[in-house]
Coordinates of C-alpha atoms in Angstrom, one line a residue:
X1 CA 20.6 -9.1 7.2
X2 CA 20.3 -12.9 6.9
X3 CA 17.8 -14.1 4.4
X4 CA 14.6 -15.6 5.8
X5 CA 14.9 -19.4 5.7
X6 CA 12.0 -21.2 4.1
X7 CA 11.5 -25.0 3.8
X8 CA 9.3 -25.8 0.9
X9 CA 7.8 -29.3 1.3
X10 CA 6.4 -31.0 -1.8
X11 CA 4.2 -34.1 -1.6
X12 CA 3.2 -36.5 -4.3
X13 CA 0.3 -34.9 -6.2
X14 CA 0.0 -33.9 -9.8
X15 CA 0.1 -30.2 -8.6
X16 CA 3.7 -30.7 -7.6
X17 CA 4.8 -29.0 -10.8
X18 CA 3.2 -25.7 -9.6
X19 CA 5.5 -25.7 -6.6
X20 CA 8.3 -24.7 -9.1
X21 CA 6.6 -21.3 -9.5
X22 CA 6.2 -20.9 -5.8
X23 CA 9.9 -21.7 -5.3
X24 CA 10.8 -19.1 -8.0
X25 CA 8.8 -16.4 -6.2
X26 CA 10.3 -17.2 -2.9
X27 CA 13.9 -17.2 -4.1
X28 CA 13.5 -14.0 -6.3
X29 CA 12.0 -12.2 -3.3
X30 CA 15.1 -12.8 -1.2
X31 CA 14.3 -16.0 0.7
X32 CA 16.7 -18.9 1.2
X33 CA 14.7 -21.9 0.3
X34 CA 15.4 -25.6 1.0
X35 CA 13.1 -28.0 -0.9
X36 CA 12.2 -31.2 0.9
X37 CA 10.2 -33.4 -1.5
X38 CA 8.6 -36.7 -0.7
X39 CA 9.7 -39.8 -2.6
X40 CA 6.3 -39.9 -4.4
X41 CA 6.6 -36.3 -5.5
X42 CA 9.7 -37.1 -7.5
X43 CA 7.5 -39.0 -9.9
X44 CA 6.2 -35.6 -11.0
X45 CA 9.3 -33.3 -10.5
X46 CA 12.8 -34.7 -10.2
X47 CA 15.3 -34.0 -7.5
X48 CA 17.7 -32.3 -10.0
X49 CA 15.0 -29.7 -10.8
X50 CA 14.6 -28.8 -7.1
X51 CA 18.3 -28.6 -6.5
X52 CA 18.9 -26.5 -9.6
X53 CA 16.1 -24.0 -8.9
X54 CA 16.8 -23.6 -5.1
X55 CA 20.6 -23.8 -5.3
X56 CA 20.5 -26.3 -2.4
X57 CA 20.4 -30.1 -2.2
X58 CA 17.0 -31.7 -2.2
X59 CA 16.7 -35.1 -0.5
X60 CA 13.7 -37.2 0.6
X61 CA 15.3 -39.5 3.2
X62 CA 16.9 -38.9 6.5
X63 CA 20.0 -40.9 5.5
X64 CA 21.5 -38.2 3.3
X65 CA 24.3 -36.2 5.0
X66 CA 23.6 -38.0 8.2
X67 CA 26.5 -36.2 9.9
X68 CA 24.6 -32.9 9.7
X69 CA 21.5 -34.5 11.3
X70 CA 19.1 -33.1 8.6
X71 CA 16.0 -34.6 10.0
X72 CA 16.3 -32.3 13.0
X73 CA 18.4 -29.4 11.7
X74 CA 16.3 -28.4 8.7
X75 CA 13.2 -27.9 10.8
X76 CA 15.0 -26.2 13.7
X77 CA 16.6 -23.6 11.4
X78 CA 13.5 -22.7 9.4
X79 CA 11.7 -19.4 9.7
X80 CA 8.7 -20.9 7.8
X81 CA 7.7 -24.3 6.6
X82 CA 5.3 -24.4 3.7
X83 CA 4.0 -27.6 2.0
X84 CA 2.5 -27.2 -1.4
X85 CA 0.9 -29.4 -2.5
X86 CA -0.1 -31.2 0.7
X87 CA -1.8 -34.4 -0.3
X88 CA -4.4 -36.3 1.9
X89 CA -1.6 -38.7 2.8
X90 CA 0.8 -36.0 3.9
X91 CA -2.0 -34.3 6.0
X92 CA -2.7 -37.6 7.6
X93 CA 0.9 -38.4 8.5
X94 CA 1.4 -34.8 9.8
X95 CA -1.7 -34.9 11.9
X96 CA -0.7 -38.3 13.5
X97 CA 2.9 -37.3 14.1
X98 CA 4.5 -39.9 11.8
X99 CA 8.1 -39.3 10.8
X100 CA 8.9 -41.8 8.1
X101 CA 10.7 -39.4 5.7
X102 CA 12.6 -36.2 5.8
X103 CA 9.6 -33.9 5.2
X104 CA 7.5 -35.4 8.1
X105 CA 10.6 -35.3 10.4
X106 CA 11.0 -31.6 9.4
X107 CA 7.4 -30.9 10.3
X108 CA 7.9 -32.5 13.7
X109 CA 11.0 -30.5 14.6
X110 CA 9.9 -27.2 13.2
X111 CA 9.3 -24.4 15.7
X112 CA 8.5 -21.9 13.0
X113 CA 5.0 -21.2 11.5
X114 CA 3.7 -24.0 9.2
X115 CA 1.5 -23.3 6.1
X116 CA -0.1 -26.3 4.4
X117 CA -1.7 -25.9 0.9
X118 CA -3.8 -29.0 0.3
X119 CA -4.5 -30.4 -3.2
X120 CA -6.5 -33.5 -4.0
X121 CA -9.7 -34.7 -5.5
X122 CA -13.0 -33.3 -4.0
X123 CA -14.0 -36.6 -2.5
X124 CA -10.7 -37.0 -0.7
X125 CA -10.9 -33.4 0.6
X126 CA -14.5 -33.9 1.9
X127 CA -13.8 -37.3 3.5
X128 CA -14.3 -37.2 7.3
X129 CA -10.8 -38.5 7.9
X130 CA -9.3 -35.7 5.9
X131 CA -11.5 -33.1 7.6
X132 CA -10.5 -34.5 11.0
X133 CA -6.8 -34.3 10.1
X134 CA -7.2 -30.7 8.9
X135 CA -9.0 -29.8 12.1
X136 CA -6.2 -31.4 14.2
X137 CA -3.5 -29.5 12.3
X138 CA -5.3 -26.2 12.7
X139 CA -5.8 -26.7 16.4
X140 CA -2.0 -27.2 16.7
X141 CA -1.4 -23.8 15.0
X142 CA -0.8 -24.7 11.4
X143 CA -2.3 -22.5 8.7
X144 CA -4.2 -24.9 6.4
X145 CA -5.3 -23.1 3.3
X146 CA -8.6 -24.0 1.9
X147 CA -8.1 -25.5 -1.6
X148 CA -9.5 -23.7 -4.7
X149 CA -12.4 -24.7 -6.8
X150 CA -11.6 -25.6 -10.4
X151 CA -10.4 -28.2 -12.9
X152 CA -8.8 -31.2 -11.2
X153 CA -7.0 -34.2 -12.7
X154 CA -8.7 -35.5 -15.8
X155 CA -12.1 -34.1 -16.5
X156 CA -13.1 -33.6 -12.8
X157 CA -14.0 -30.2 -11.5
X158 CA -14.6 -29.3 -7.9
X159 CA -12.9 -28.1 -4.6
X160 CA -9.4 -29.5 -4.2
X161 CA -7.4 -27.6 -6.7
X162 CA -4.1 -26.1 -5.5
X163 CA -4.5 -22.3 -5.3
X164 CA -2.3 -20.2 -7.6
X165 CA 1.3 -20.2 -6.5
X166 CA 1.4 -16.4 -6.5
X167 CA -1.4 -16.4 -3.9
X168 CA 0.2 -19.1 -1.8
X169 CA 3.3 -16.9 -1.9
X170 CA 1.3 -14.0 -0.6
X171 CA 0.1 -16.1 2.4
X172 CA 3.7 -17.1 3.1
X173 CA 4.8 -13.4 2.9
X174 CA 2.1 -12.3 5.3
X175 CA 2.9 -15.1 7.8
X176 CA 6.6 -14.2 7.7
X177 CA 5.9 -10.5 8.1
X178 CA 4.2 -11.2 11.4
X179 CA 7.4 -12.6 12.8
X180 CA 7.0 -14.6 16.1
X181 CA 3.3 -13.7 16.2
X182 CA 2.9 -15.9 13.1
X183 CA 3.4 -18.9 15.3
X184 CA -0.1 -18.3 16.7
X185 CA -2.8 -17.8 14.0
X186 CA -5.0 -15.6 16.2
X187 CA -8.0 -15.9 13.8
X188 CA -7.9 -19.7 13.8
X189 CA -11.4 -21.2 14.0
X190 CA -13.0 -17.9 13.1
X191 CA -15.3 -17.5 10.1
X192 CA -15.1 -14.2 8.4
X193 CA -17.1 -12.6 5.6
X194 CA -15.5 -9.8 3.6
X195 CA -17.1 -7.8 0.8
X196 CA -14.8 -6.2 -1.8
X197 CA -14.9 -4.2 -5.1
X198 CA -17.6 -1.9 -6.3
X199 CA -21.2 -2.7 -7.3
X200 CA -22.6 -1.8 -10.7
X201 CA -26.2 -0.8 -11.3
X202 CA -27.3 -1.5 -14.9
X203 CA -29.0 1.3 -16.9
X204 CA -29.4 -0.7 -20.1
X205 CA -27.6 -3.7 -21.6
X206 CA -24.6 -1.6 -22.3
X207 CA -24.3 1.0 -19.5
X208 CA -24.2 1.0 -15.7
X209 CA -23.7 3.3 -12.7
X210 CA -20.5 2.3 -10.9
X211 CA -17.6 3.6 -8.9
X212 CA -13.8 3.5 -8.9
X213 CA -13.3 0.7 -6.4
X214 CA -11.0 -2.1 -7.6
X215 CA -11.2 -4.4 -4.5
X216 CA -7.6 -4.1 -3.5
X217 CA -8.3 -3.3 0.1
X218 CA -10.9 -6.0 0.5
X219 CA -8.6 -8.6 -1.0
X220 CA -5.8 -7.4 1.3
X221 CA -8.1 -8.1 4.2
X222 CA -8.9 -11.5 2.9
X223 CA -5.2 -12.5 2.4
X224 CA -4.2 -11.3 5.8
X225 CA -7.1 -13.0 7.5
X226 CA -6.2 -16.3 5.8
X227 CA -2.6 -15.9 6.9
X228 CA -3.9 -15.5 10.4
X229 CA -5.8 -18.8 10.3
X230 CA -9.4 -17.6 9.4
X231 CA -11.9 -19.3 7.2
X232 CA -12.8 -16.5 4.7
X233 CA -15.7 -16.0 2.4
X234 CA -14.9 -13.1 0.0
X235 CA -17.9 -11.6 -1.8
X236 CA -16.3 -9.8 -4.8
X237 CA -18.2 -7.2 -6.8
X238 CA -16.8 -6.6 -10.3
X239 CA -13.1 -7.2 -9.5
X240 CA -10.4 -8.3 -11.9
X241 CA -8.1 -9.7 -9.2
X242 CA -6.9 -13.3 -8.7
X243 CA -8.7 -15.2 -6.0
X244 CA -6.8 -15.1 -2.7
X245 CA -5.5 -18.5 -1.7
X246 CA -7.7 -20.1 0.9
X247 CA -10.7 -17.8 0.4
X248 CA -14.1 -19.0 -0.9
X249 CA -15.0 -16.4 -3.5
X250 CA -18.6 -15.5 -4.4
X251 CA -18.9 -13.1 -7.3
X252 CA -21.7 -10.5 -7.6
X253 CA -22.5 -7.4 -9.6
X254 CA -25.2 -5.3 -8.1
X255 CA -26.0 -4.0 -4.6
X256 CA -29.0 -6.3 -4.3
X257 CA -26.9 -9.3 -5.2
X258 CA -24.3 -8.3 -2.8
X259 CA -26.9 -8.0 0.0
X260 CA -28.2 -11.5 -0.7
X261 CA -24.7 -13.0 -0.7
X262 CA -23.6 -11.1 2.5
X263 CA -26.8 -12.1 4.5
X264 CA -26.4 -15.7 3.4
X265 CA -22.8 -16.0 4.4
X266 CA -23.2 -13.9 7.6
X267 CA -25.3 -16.6 9.3
X268 CA -22.1 -18.5 10.3
X269 CA -19.7 -15.6 10.5
X270 CA -17.9 -14.3 13.6
X271 CA -17.0 -11.2 11.7
X272 CA -18.5 -9.3 8.8
X273 CA -16.3 -6.7 7.0
X274 CA -18.1 -4.5 4.5
X275 CA -15.1 -3.1 2.5
X276 CA -17.0 -3.0 -0.9
X277 CA -18.1 0.3 -2.3
X278 CA -21.8 -0.2 -2.6
X279 CA -23.9 2.1 -4.8
X280 CA -26.4 4.2 -2.8
X281 CA -28.7 4.4 -5.7
X282 CA -29.8 2.4 -8.8
X283 CA -31.8 3.4 -11.9
X284 CA -35.6 3.1 -11.2
X285 CA -36.1 1.6 -14.6
X286 CA -33.9 -0.8 -16.5
X287 CA -34.0 -0.3 -20.3
X288 CA -34.1 -3.6 -22.0
X289 CA -32.7 -2.1 -25.2
X290 CA -29.8 0.3 -25.6
X291 CA -30.8 3.9 -24.9
X292 CA -30.3 5.7 -28.2
X293 CA -29.0 9.2 -28.8
X294 CA -31.7 11.3 -30.5
X295 CA -30.7 14.2 -32.8
X296 CA -31.8 17.5 -31.5
X297 CA -33.2 16.2 -28.2
X298 CA -31.8 16.1 -24.7
X299 CA -31.7 12.8 -23.0
X300 CA -34.4 11.9 -20.6
X301 CA -33.6 12.3 -16.9
X302 CA -32.6 9.1 -15.1
X303 CA -34.7 8.5 -12.1
X304 CA -32.9 6.8 -9.2
X305 CA -34.1 4.7 -6.2
X306 CA -32.3 3.9 -3.0
X307 CA -30.4 0.6 -2.7
X308 CA -30.6 -1.4 0.6
X309 CA -28.2 -0.2 3.3
X310 CA -26.4 -3.5 3.8
X311 CA -24.0 -2.3 6.6
X312 CA -26.8 -0.9 8.7
X313 CA -28.9 -4.0 8.2
X314 CA -26.1 -6.4 9.1
X315 CA -25.2 -4.3 12.2
X316 CA -28.8 -4.1 13.4
X317 CA -29.6 -7.7 12.9
X318 CA -26.6 -9.7 14.0
X319 CA -26.8 -13.2 12.7
X320 CA -25.3 -14.7 15.9
X321 CA -24.4 -13.5 19.4
X322 CA -21.1 -11.6 19.6
X323 CA -20.8 -11.1 15.8
X324 CA -18.6 -8.1 15.0
X325 CA -19.3 -5.8 12.1
X326 CA -16.7 -3.6 10.4
X327 CA -17.6 -0.9 7.9
X328 CA -15.7 1.3 5.6
X329 CA -16.4 5.0 4.9
X330 CA -15.0 6.7 1.8
X331 CA -15.2 10.5 2.4
X332 CA -14.0 13.5 0.3
X333 CA -14.4 16.2 3.0
X334 CA -14.8 16.6 6.8
X335 CA -13.5 13.0 6.8
X336 CA -13.5 12.4 10.6
X337 CA -16.7 14.3 11.3
X338 CA -18.6 12.4 8.6
X339 CA -17.0 9.2 9.7
X340 CA -18.1 9.5 13.3
X341 CA -21.6 10.4 12.2
X342 CA -21.7 7.4 9.9
X343 CA -20.4 5.1 12.7
X344 CA -23.3 6.2 14.9
X345 CA -25.8 5.9 12.1
X346 CA -24.8 2.5 10.9
X347 CA -24.3 0.9 14.3
X348 CA -21.2 -1.1 13.4
X349 CA -18.4 -1.9 15.9
X350 CA -15.5 -0.5 13.8
X351 CA -15.5 1.9 10.9
X352 CA -12.5 2.4 8.7
X353 CA -12.5 6.0 7.4
X354 CA -10.4 7.1 4.5
X355 CA -10.3 10.1 2.2
X356 CA -10.9 9.2 -1.4
X357 CA -10.5 11.0 -4.7
X358 CA -9.4 10.5 -8.3
X359 CA -5.8 9.9 -7.2
X360 CA -6.5 8.6 -3.7
X361 CA -7.1 5.1 -2.4
X362 CA -9.0 3.6 -5.3
X363 CA -6.7 1.5 -7.5
X364 CA -3.7 2.2 -5.3
X365 CA -1.7 -0.4 -3.4
X366 CA -1.3 2.2 -0.6
X367 CA -3.9 3.5 1.9
X368 CA -4.2 5.9 4.8
X369 CA -7.1 5.7 7.3
X370 CA -8.4 6.2 10.7
X371 CA -10.2 3.2 12.4
X372 CA -13.0 4.5 14.6
X373 CA -14.5 2.3 17.3
X374 CA -18.0 2.3 18.7
X375 CA -16.4 2.5 22.1
X376 CA -15.0 6.0 21.2
X377 CA -11.5 4.7 20.3
X378 CA -9.6 6.2 17.3
X379 CA -6.6 4.4 15.6
X380 CA -4.8 6.3 12.9
X381 CA -3.1 4.2 10.3
X382 CA -0.3 6.0 8.4
X383 CA 0.1 5.9 4.6
X384 CA 1.4 2.6 3.6
X385 CA 0.6 -0.8 2.1
X386 CA -3.1 -1.9 2.3
X387 CA -1.9 -5.1 4.0
X388 CA -0.7 -2.9 6.9
X389 CA -4.2 -1.4 7.3
X390 CA -5.7 -4.9 7.0
X391 CA -3.5 -6.2 9.8
X392 CA -4.5 -3.2 12.0
X393 CA -8.1 -4.0 11.4
X394 CA -7.6 -7.6 12.4
X395 CA -5.6 -6.6 15.5
X396 CA -8.6 -4.5 16.6
X397 CA -11.0 -7.3 15.7
X398 CA -9.1 -10.0 17.6
X399 CA -9.0 -7.8 20.7
X400 CA -12.7 -7.4 20.6
X401 CA -13.4 -11.1 19.9
X402 CA -11.2 -12.1 22.9

């Protein structure tokens, strides 16, 4: 089979050097990559580097190899165009349809999905002109990834950092996996809140009550939603995973903190997905000092109190008309029966039910589930990558949003 053809555009920001890692991941995973840098980007990474790493010529102007009409052919033949970093200048030229170099010509002629990964200082990202350009590009079907928060050029810190190349690669991979459907980001303009991971309820400064959830499924939901054009807020409870490109990540520890974060973010959300494993109970008393083992004496019993039922609360008190709520149910026996009972009890629109155990689901890159709908529908998802389950969830969500 022919290798997927990817055009990697690189514009003139200090983050251009990070595109080398993105290029490596694309080529090593079997993609044919043509790098199209801007003239300004060559001040950061030279043309020879791009040619050597990609195995293909890298040119900035339309006048190279004119007989092959590169300003038209490169875009026409691409299966995906990704620009990383995309500077404020590049976004402006793309939004206004300018074509003064090979990269902007390629963007105009491309009929494949386009992914743009902005990187710039916070003030430039927040400027009304940039925000308007981003909105225009998204309306036209481009996936514009939200920049990350972190250290920028010099001593500045804020939103505008290029997401990790590995995470940009994951967005590209998900867009390519959707094939022709990737041309239409069906979650574009939608705001989505996703909880992931497992809460921890402190017993003393050393110990806590927790669970086995690693957050892999919630993060898969976030990555696939970004690839389908959504604005994602990911509320992560005690995960050790890298931030998904394009998602605004809020970190929490306990069920009470998770509830506060979800309710705050849900006010502007079209969809709330509760994929986190939330502790049902927490210790009634927190010991300010480490609980000591006493010779000859059994430990005192640990009294527990109920945690808030976040899924039921969000389902009962929708923050906005038409808001969809998706829950997760981890069961060990009578999986479907318990799942249907929980769906009725919680009042959500969809409930993803999966069987869990020591060697099932938690910590695995694979999952198997049944998605139950409040309308009586039932959608089995066979054992496979968690991204596949995530895409099934979004397929069912988009059908209900429409």
